[in-house]
Tab-separated table of N, CA, C and O in Angstrom:
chain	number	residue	atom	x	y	z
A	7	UNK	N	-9.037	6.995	-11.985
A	7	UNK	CA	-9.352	8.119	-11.123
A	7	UNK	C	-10.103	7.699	-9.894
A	7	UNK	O	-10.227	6.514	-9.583
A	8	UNK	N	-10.512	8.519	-9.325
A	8	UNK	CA	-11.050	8.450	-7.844
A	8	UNK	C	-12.584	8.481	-8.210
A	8	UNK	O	-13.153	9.352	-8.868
A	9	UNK	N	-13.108	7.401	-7.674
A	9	UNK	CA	-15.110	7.333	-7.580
A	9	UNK	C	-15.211	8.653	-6.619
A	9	UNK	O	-14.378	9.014	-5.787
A	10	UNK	N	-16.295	9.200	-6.913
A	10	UNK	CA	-17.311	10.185	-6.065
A	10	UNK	C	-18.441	10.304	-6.282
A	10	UNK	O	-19.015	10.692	-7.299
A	11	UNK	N	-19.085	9.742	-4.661
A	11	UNK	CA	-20.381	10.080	-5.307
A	11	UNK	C	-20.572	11.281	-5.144
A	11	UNK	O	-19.751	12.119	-4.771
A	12	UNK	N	-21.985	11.465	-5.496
A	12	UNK	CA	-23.013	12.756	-6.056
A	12	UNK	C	-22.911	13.475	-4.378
A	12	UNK	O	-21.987	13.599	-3.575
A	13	UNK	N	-24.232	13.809	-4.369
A	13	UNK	CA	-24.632	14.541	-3.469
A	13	UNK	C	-24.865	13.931	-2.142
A	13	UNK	O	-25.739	13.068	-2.073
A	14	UNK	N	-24.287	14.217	-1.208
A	14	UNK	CA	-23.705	13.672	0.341
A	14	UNK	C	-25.179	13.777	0.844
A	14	UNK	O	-25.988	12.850	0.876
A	15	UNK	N	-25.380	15.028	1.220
A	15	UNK	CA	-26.853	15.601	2.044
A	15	UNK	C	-26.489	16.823	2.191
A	15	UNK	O	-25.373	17.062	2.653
A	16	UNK	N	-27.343	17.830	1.832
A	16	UNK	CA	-27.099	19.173	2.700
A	16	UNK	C	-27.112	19.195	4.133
A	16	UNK	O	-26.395	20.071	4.616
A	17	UNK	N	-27.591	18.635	4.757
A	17	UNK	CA	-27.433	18.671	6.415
A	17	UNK	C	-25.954	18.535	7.332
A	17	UNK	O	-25.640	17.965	8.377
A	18	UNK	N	-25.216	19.434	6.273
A	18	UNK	CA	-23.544	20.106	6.958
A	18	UNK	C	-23.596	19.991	8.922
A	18	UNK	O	-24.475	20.302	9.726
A	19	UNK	N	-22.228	19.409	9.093
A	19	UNK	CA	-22.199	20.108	10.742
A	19	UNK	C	-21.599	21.426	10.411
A	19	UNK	O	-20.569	21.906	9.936
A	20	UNK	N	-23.333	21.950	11.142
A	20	UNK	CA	-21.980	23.718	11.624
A	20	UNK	C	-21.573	24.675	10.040
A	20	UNK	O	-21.551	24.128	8.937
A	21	UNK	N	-21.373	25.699	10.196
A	21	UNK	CA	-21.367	26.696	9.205
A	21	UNK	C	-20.146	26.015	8.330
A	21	UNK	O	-19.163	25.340	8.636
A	22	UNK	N	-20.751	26.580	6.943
A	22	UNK	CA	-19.898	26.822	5.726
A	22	UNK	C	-18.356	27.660	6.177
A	22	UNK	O	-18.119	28.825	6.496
A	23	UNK	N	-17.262	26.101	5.977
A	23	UNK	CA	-15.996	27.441	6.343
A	23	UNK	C	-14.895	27.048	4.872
A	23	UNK	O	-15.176	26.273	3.958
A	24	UNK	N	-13.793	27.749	5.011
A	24	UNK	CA	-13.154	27.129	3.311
A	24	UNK	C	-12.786	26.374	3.200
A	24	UNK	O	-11.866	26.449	2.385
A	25	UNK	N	-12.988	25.100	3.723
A	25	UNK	CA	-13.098	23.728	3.311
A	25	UNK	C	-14.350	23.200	2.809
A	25	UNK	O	-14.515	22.124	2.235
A	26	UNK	N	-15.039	23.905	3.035
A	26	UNK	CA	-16.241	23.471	2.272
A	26	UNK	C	-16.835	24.095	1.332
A	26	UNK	O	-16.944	25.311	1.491
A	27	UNK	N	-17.302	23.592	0.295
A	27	UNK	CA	-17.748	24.222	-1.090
A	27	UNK	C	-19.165	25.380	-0.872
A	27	UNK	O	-19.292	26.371	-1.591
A	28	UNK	N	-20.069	25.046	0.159
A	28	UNK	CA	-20.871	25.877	0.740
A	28	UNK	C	-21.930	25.655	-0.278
A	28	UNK	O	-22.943	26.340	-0.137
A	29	UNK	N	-21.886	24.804	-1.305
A	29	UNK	CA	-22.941	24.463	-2.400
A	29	UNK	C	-24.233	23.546	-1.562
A	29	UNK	O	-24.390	23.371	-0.354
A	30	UNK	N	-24.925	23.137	-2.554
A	30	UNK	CA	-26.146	22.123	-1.840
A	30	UNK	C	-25.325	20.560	-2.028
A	30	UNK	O	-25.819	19.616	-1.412
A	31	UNK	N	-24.254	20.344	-2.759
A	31	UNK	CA	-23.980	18.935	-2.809
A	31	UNK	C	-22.589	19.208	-2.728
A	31	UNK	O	-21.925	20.022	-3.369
A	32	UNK	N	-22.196	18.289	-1.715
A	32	UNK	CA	-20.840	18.111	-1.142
A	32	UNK	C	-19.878	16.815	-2.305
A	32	UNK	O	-20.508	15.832	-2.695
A	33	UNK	N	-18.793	16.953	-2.613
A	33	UNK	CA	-18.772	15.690	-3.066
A	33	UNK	C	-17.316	14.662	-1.822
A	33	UNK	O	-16.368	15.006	-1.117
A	34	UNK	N	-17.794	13.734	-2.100
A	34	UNK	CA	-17.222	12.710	-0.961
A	34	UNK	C	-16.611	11.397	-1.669
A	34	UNK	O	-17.378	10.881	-2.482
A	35	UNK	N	-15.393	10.783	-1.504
A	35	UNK	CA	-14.645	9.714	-2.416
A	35	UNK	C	-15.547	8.648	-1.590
A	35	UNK	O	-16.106	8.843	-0.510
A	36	UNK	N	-15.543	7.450	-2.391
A	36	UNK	CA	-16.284	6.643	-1.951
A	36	UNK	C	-15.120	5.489	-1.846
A	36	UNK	O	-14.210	5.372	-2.667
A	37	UNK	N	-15.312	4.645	-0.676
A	37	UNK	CA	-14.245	4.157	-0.125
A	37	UNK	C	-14.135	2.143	-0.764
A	37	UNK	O	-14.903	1.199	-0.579
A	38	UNK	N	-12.831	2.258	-1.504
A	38	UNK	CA	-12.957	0.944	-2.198
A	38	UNK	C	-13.022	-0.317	-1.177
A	38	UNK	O	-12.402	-0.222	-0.118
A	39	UNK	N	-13.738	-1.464	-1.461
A	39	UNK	CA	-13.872	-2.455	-1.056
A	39	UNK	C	-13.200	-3.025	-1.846
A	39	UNK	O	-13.113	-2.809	-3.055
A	40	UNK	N	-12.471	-4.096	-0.972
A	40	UNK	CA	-11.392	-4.570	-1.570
A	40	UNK	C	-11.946	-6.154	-1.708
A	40	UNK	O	-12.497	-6.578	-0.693
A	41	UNK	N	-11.851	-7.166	-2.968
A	41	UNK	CA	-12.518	-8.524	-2.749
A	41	UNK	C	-11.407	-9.386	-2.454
A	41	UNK	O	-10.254	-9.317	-2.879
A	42	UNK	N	-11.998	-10.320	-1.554
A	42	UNK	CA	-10.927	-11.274	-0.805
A	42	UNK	C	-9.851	-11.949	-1.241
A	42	UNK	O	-8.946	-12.295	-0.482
A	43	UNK	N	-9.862	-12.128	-2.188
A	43	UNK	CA	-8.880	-12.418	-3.403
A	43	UNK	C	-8.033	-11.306	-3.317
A	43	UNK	O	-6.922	-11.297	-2.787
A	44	UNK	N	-8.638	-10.313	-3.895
A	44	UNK	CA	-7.255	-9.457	-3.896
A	44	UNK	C	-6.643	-8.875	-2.639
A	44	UNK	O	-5.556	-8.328	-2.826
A	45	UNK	N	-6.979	-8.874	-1.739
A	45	UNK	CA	-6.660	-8.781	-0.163
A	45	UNK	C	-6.170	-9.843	0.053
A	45	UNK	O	-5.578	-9.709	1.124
A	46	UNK	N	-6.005	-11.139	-0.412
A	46	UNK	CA	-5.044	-12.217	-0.264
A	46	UNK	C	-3.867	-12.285	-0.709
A	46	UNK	O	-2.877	-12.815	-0.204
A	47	UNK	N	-4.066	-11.361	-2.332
A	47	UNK	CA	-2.385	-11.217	-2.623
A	47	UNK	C	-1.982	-9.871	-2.339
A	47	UNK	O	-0.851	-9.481	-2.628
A	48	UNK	N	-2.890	-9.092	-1.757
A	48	UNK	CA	-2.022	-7.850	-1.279
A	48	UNK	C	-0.779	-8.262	-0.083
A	48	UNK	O	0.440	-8.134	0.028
A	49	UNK	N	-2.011	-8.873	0.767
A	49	UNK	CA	-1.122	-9.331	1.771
A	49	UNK	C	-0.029	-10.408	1.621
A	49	UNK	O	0.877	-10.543	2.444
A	50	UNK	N	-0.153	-11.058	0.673
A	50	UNK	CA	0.995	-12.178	0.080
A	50	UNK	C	2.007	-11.244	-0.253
A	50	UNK	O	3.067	-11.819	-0.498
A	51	UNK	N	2.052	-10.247	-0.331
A	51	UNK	CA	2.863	-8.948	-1.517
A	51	UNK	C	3.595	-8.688	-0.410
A	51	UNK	O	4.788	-8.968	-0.286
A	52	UNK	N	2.575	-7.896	0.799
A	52	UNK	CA	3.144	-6.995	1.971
A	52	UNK	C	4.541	-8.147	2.720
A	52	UNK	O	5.729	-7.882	2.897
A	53	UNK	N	3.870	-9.264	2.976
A	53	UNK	CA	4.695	-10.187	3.550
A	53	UNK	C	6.132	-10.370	3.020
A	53	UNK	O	7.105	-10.590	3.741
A	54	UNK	N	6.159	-10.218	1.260
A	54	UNK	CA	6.985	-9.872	1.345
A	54	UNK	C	8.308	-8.912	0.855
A	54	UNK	O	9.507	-9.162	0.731
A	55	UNK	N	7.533	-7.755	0.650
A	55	UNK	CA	7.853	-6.595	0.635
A	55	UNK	C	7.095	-5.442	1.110
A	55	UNK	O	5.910	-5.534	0.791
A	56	UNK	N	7.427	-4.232	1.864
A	56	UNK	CA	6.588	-3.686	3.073
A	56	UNK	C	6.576	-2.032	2.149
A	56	UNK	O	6.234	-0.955	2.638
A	57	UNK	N	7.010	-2.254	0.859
A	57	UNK	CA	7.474	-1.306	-0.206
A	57	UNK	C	6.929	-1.757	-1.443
A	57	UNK	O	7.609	-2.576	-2.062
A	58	UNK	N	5.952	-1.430	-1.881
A	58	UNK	CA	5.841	-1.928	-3.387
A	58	UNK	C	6.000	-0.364	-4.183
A	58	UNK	O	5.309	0.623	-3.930
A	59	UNK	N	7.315	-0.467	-5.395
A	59	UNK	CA	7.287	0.493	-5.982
A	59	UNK	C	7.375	0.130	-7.491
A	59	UNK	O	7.609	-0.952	-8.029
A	60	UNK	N	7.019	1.826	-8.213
A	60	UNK	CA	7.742	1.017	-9.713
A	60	UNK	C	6.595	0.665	-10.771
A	60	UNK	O	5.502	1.139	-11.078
A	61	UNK	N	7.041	0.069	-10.994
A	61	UNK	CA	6.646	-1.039	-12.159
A	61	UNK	C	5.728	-2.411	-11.537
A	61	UNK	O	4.728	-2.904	-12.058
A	62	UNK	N	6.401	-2.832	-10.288
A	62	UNK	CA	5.937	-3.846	-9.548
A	62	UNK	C	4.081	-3.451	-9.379
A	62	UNK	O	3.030	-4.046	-9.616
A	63	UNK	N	4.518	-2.004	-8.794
A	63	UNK	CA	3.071	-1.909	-8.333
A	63	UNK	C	1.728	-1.707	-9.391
A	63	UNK	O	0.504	-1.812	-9.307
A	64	UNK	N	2.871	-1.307	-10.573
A	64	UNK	CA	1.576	-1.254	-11.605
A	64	UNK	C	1.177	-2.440	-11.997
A	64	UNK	O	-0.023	-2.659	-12.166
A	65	UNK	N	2.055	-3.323	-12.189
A	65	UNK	CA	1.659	-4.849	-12.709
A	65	UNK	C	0.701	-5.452	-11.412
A	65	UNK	O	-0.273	-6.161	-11.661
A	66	UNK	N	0.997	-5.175	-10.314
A	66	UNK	CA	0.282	-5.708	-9.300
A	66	UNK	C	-1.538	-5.404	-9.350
A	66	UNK	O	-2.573	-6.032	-9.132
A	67	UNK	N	-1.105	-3.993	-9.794
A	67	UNK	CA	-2.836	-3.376	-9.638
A	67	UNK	C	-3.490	-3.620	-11.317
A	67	UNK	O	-4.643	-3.298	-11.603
A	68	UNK	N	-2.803	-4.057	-12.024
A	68	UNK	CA	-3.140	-4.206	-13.403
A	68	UNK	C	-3.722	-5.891	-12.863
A	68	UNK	O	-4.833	-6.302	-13.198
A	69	UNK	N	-2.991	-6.515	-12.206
A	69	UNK	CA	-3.140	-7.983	-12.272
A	69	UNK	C	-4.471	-8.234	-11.335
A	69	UNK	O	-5.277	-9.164	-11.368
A	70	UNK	N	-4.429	-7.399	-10.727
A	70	UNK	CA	-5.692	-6.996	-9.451
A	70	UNK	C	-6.999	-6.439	-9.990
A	70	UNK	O	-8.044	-6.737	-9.411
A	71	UNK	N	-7.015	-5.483	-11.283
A	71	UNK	CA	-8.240	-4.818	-11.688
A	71	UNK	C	-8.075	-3.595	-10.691
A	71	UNK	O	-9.133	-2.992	-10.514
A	72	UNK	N	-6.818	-3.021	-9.896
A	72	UNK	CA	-6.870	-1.817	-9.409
A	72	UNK	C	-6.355	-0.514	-9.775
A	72	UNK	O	-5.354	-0.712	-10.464
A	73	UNK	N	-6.512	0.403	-9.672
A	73	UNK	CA	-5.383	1.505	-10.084
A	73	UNK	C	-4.626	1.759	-9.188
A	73	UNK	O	-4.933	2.045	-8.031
A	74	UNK	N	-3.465	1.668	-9.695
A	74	UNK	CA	-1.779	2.278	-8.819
A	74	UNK	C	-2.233	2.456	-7.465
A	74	UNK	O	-2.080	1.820	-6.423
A	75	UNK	N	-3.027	3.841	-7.893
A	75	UNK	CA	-3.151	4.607	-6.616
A	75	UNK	C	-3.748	4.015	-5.339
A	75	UNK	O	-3.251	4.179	-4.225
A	76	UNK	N	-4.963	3.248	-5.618
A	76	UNK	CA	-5.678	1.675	-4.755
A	76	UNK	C	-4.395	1.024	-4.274
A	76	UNK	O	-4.184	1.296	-3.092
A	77	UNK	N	-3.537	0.301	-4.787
A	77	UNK	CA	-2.706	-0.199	-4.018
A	77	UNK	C	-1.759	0.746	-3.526
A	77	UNK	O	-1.429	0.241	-2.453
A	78	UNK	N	-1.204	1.667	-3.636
A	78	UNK	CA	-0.583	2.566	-2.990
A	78	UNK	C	-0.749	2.869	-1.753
A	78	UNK	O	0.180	2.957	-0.951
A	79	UNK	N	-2.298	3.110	-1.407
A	79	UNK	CA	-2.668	3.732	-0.391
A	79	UNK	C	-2.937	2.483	0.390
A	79	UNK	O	-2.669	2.555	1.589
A	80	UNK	N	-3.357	1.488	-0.006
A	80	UNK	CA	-3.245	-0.447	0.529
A	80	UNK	C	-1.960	-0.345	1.481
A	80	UNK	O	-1.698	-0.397	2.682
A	81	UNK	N	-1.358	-0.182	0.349
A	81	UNK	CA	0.455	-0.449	0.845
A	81	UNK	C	0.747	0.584	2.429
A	81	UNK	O	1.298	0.286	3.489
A	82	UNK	N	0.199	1.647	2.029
A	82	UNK	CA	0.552	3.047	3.411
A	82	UNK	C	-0.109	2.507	4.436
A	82	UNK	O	0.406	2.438	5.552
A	83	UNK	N	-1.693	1.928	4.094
A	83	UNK	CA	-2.246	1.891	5.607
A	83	UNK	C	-2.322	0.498	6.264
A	83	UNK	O	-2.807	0.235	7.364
A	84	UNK	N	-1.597	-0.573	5.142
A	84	UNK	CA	-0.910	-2.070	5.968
A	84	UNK	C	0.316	-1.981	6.515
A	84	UNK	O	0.799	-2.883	7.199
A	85	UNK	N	1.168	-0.390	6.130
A	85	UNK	CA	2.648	-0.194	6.821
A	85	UNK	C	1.673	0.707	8.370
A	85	UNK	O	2.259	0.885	9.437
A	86	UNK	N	0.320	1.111	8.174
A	86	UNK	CA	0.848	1.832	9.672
A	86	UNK	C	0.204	0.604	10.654
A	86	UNK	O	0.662	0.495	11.791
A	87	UNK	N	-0.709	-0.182	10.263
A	87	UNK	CA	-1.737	-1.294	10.724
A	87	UNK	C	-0.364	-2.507	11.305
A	87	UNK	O	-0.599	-3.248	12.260
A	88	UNK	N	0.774	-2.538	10.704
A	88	UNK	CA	2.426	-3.207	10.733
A	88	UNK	C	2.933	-2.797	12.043
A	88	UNK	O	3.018	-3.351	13.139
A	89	UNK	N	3.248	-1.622	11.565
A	89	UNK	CA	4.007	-0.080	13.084
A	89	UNK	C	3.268	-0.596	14.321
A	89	UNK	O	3.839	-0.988	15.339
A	90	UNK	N	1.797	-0.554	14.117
A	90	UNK	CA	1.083	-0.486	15.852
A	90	UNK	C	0.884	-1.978	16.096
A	90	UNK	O	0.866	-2.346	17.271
A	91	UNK	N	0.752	-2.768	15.247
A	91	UNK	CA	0.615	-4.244	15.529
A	91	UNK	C	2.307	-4.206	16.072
A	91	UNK	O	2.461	-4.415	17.276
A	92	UNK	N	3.214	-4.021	15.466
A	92	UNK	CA	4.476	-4.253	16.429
A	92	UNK	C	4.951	-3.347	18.189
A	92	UNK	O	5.513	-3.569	19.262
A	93	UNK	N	4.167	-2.183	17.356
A	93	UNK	CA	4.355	-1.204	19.014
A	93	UNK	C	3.644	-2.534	20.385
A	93	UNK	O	3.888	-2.935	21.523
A	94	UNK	N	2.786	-2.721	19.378
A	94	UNK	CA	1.685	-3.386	21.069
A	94	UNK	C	2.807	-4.854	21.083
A	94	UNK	O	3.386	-5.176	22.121
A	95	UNK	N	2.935	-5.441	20.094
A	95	UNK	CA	3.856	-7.020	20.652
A	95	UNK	C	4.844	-6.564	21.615
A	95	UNK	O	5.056	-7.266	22.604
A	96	UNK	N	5.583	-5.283	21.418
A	96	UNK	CA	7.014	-5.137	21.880
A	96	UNK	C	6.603	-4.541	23.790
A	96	UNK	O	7.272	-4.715	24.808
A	97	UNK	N	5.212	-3.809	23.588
A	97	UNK	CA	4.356	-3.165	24.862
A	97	UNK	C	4.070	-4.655	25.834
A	97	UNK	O	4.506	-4.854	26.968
A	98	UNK	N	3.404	-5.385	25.191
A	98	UNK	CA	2.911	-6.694	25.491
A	98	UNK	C	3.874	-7.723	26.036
A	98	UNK	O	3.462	-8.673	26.703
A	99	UNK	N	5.690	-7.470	25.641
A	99	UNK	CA	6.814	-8.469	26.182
A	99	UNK	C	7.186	-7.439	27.260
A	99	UNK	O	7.343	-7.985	28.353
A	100	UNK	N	7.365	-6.173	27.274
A	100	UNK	CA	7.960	-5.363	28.312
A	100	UNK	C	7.116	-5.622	29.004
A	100	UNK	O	7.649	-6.303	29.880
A	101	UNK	N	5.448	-5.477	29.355
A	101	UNK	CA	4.784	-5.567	30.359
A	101	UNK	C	5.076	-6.852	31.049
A	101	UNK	O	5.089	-6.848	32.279
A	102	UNK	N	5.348	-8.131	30.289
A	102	UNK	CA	5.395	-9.558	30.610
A	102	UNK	C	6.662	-9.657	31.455
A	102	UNK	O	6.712	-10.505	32.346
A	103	UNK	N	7.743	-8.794	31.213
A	103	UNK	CA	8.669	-9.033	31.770
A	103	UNK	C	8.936	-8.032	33.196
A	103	UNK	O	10.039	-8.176	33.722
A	104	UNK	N	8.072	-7.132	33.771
A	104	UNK	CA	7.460	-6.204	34.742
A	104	UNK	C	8.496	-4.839	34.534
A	104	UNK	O	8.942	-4.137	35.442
A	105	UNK	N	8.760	-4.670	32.929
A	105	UNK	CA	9.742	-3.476	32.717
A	105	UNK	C	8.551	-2.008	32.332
A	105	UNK	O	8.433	-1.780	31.129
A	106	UNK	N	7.794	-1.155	33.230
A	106	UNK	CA	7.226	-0.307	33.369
A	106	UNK	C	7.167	0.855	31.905
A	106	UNK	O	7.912	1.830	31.814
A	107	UNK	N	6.559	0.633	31.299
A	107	UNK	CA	6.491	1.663	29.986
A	107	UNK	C	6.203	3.219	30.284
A	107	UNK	O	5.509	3.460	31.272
A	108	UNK	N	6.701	4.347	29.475
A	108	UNK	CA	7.112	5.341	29.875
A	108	UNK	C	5.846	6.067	29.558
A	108	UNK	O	5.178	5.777	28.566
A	109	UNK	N	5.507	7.035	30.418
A	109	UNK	CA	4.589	7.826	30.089
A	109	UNK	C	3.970	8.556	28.633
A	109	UNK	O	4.577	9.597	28.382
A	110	UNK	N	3.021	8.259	27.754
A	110	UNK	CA	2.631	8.850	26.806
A	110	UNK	C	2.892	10.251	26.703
A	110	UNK	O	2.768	11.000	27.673
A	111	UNK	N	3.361	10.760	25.208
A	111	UNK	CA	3.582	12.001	25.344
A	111	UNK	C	2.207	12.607	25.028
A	111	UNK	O	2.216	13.726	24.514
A	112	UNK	N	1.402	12.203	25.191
A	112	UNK	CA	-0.072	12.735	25.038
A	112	UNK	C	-0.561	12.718	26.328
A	112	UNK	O	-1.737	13.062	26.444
A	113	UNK	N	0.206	12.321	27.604
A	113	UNK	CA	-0.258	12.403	28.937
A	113	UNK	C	-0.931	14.153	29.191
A	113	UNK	O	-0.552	15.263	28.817
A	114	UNK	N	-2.133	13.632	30.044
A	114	UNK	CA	-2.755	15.459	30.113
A	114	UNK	C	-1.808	15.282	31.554
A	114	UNK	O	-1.646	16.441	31.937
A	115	UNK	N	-1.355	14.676	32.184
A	115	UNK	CA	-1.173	14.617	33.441
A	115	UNK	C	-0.050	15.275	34.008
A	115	UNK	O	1.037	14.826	33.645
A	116	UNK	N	-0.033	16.443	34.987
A	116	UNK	CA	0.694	17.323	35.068
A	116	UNK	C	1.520	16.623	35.746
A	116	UNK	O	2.420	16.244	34.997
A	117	UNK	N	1.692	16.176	37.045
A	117	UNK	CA	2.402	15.683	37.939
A	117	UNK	C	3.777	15.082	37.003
A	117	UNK	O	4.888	15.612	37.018
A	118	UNK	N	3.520	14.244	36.456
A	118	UNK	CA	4.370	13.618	35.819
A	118	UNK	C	5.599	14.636	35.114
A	118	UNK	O	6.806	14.640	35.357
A	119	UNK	N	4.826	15.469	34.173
A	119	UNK	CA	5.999	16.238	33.429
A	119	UNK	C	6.366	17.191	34.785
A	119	UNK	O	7.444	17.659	34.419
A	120	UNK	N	6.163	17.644	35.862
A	120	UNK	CA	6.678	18.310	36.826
A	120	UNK	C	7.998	17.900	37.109
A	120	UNK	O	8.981	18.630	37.229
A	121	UNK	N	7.918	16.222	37.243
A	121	UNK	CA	9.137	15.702	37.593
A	121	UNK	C	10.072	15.857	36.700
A	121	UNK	O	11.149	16.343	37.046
A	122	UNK	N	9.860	15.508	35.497
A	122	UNK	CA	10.922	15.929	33.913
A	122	UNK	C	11.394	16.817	34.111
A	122	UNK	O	12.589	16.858	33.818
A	123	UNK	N	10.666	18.240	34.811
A	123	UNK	CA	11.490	19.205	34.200
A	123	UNK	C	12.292	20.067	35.340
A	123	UNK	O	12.001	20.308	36.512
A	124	UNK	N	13.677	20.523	34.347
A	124	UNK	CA	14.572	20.985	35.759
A	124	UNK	C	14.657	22.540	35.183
A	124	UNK	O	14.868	22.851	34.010
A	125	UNK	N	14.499	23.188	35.991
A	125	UNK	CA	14.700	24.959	36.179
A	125	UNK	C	16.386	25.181	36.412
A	125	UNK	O	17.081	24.867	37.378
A	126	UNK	N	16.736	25.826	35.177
A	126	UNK	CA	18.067	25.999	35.301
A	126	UNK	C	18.096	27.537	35.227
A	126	UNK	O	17.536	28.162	34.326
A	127	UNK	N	18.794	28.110	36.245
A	127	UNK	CA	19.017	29.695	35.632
A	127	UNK	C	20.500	30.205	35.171
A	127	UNK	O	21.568	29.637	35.398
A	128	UNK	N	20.313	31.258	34.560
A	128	UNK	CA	20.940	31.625	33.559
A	128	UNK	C	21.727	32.763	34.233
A	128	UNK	O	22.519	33.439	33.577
């Protein structure tokens, strides 16, 4: 199962809303540290498979002293830590080669989507 500790602090940001229990003790998962060893064969694992399912993964976390769920969530956040380590290599050769990367769709910047968009009438 999942560690939790006890009592966080009552000193909440900001009012009681229904996410919060509104009690005097909050409870909060406490976040596993992983020992270098086993962060050596996780990553021996990831390298080479970017999927651990099954059976694999139970023997893995049995062989580790972890539960399933510990490497599971290992496995999700070395696939997104994978995704952005490759976004930036692939950012990093287009820039090298002076091929201009496209505006973020998180741009606040109006100008830009002005140009995108065409007024068609109906």
């Amino acid at each position: 199962g999942l560690e939790l500790s006890h009592c966080v602090g009552t000193n909440s940001l900001g009012p009681a809303g229904p996410w919060r229990s509104g009690g005097p003790c909050k409870m909060k998962r406490v976040r596993t540290v992983f020992k270098p060893e086993q962060l050596e064969r996780l990553e021996q694992e990831f390298l080479k498979q970017q999927y651990m399912v099954g059976t694999e993964r139970v023997d893995l976390a049995a062989t580790l002293h972890l539960t399933e769920t510990q490497v599971k969530v290992w496995f999700q956040n070395r696939r997104i830590k994978w995704r952005k380590q490759s976004m930036e290599q692939k950012a990093a050769k287009l820039s090298q080669f002076g091929v201009i990367q496209p505006a973020s769709a998180d741009s606040t910047d109006s100008k830009d989507h002005e140009e995108d968009t065409v007024d068609v009438e109906l």
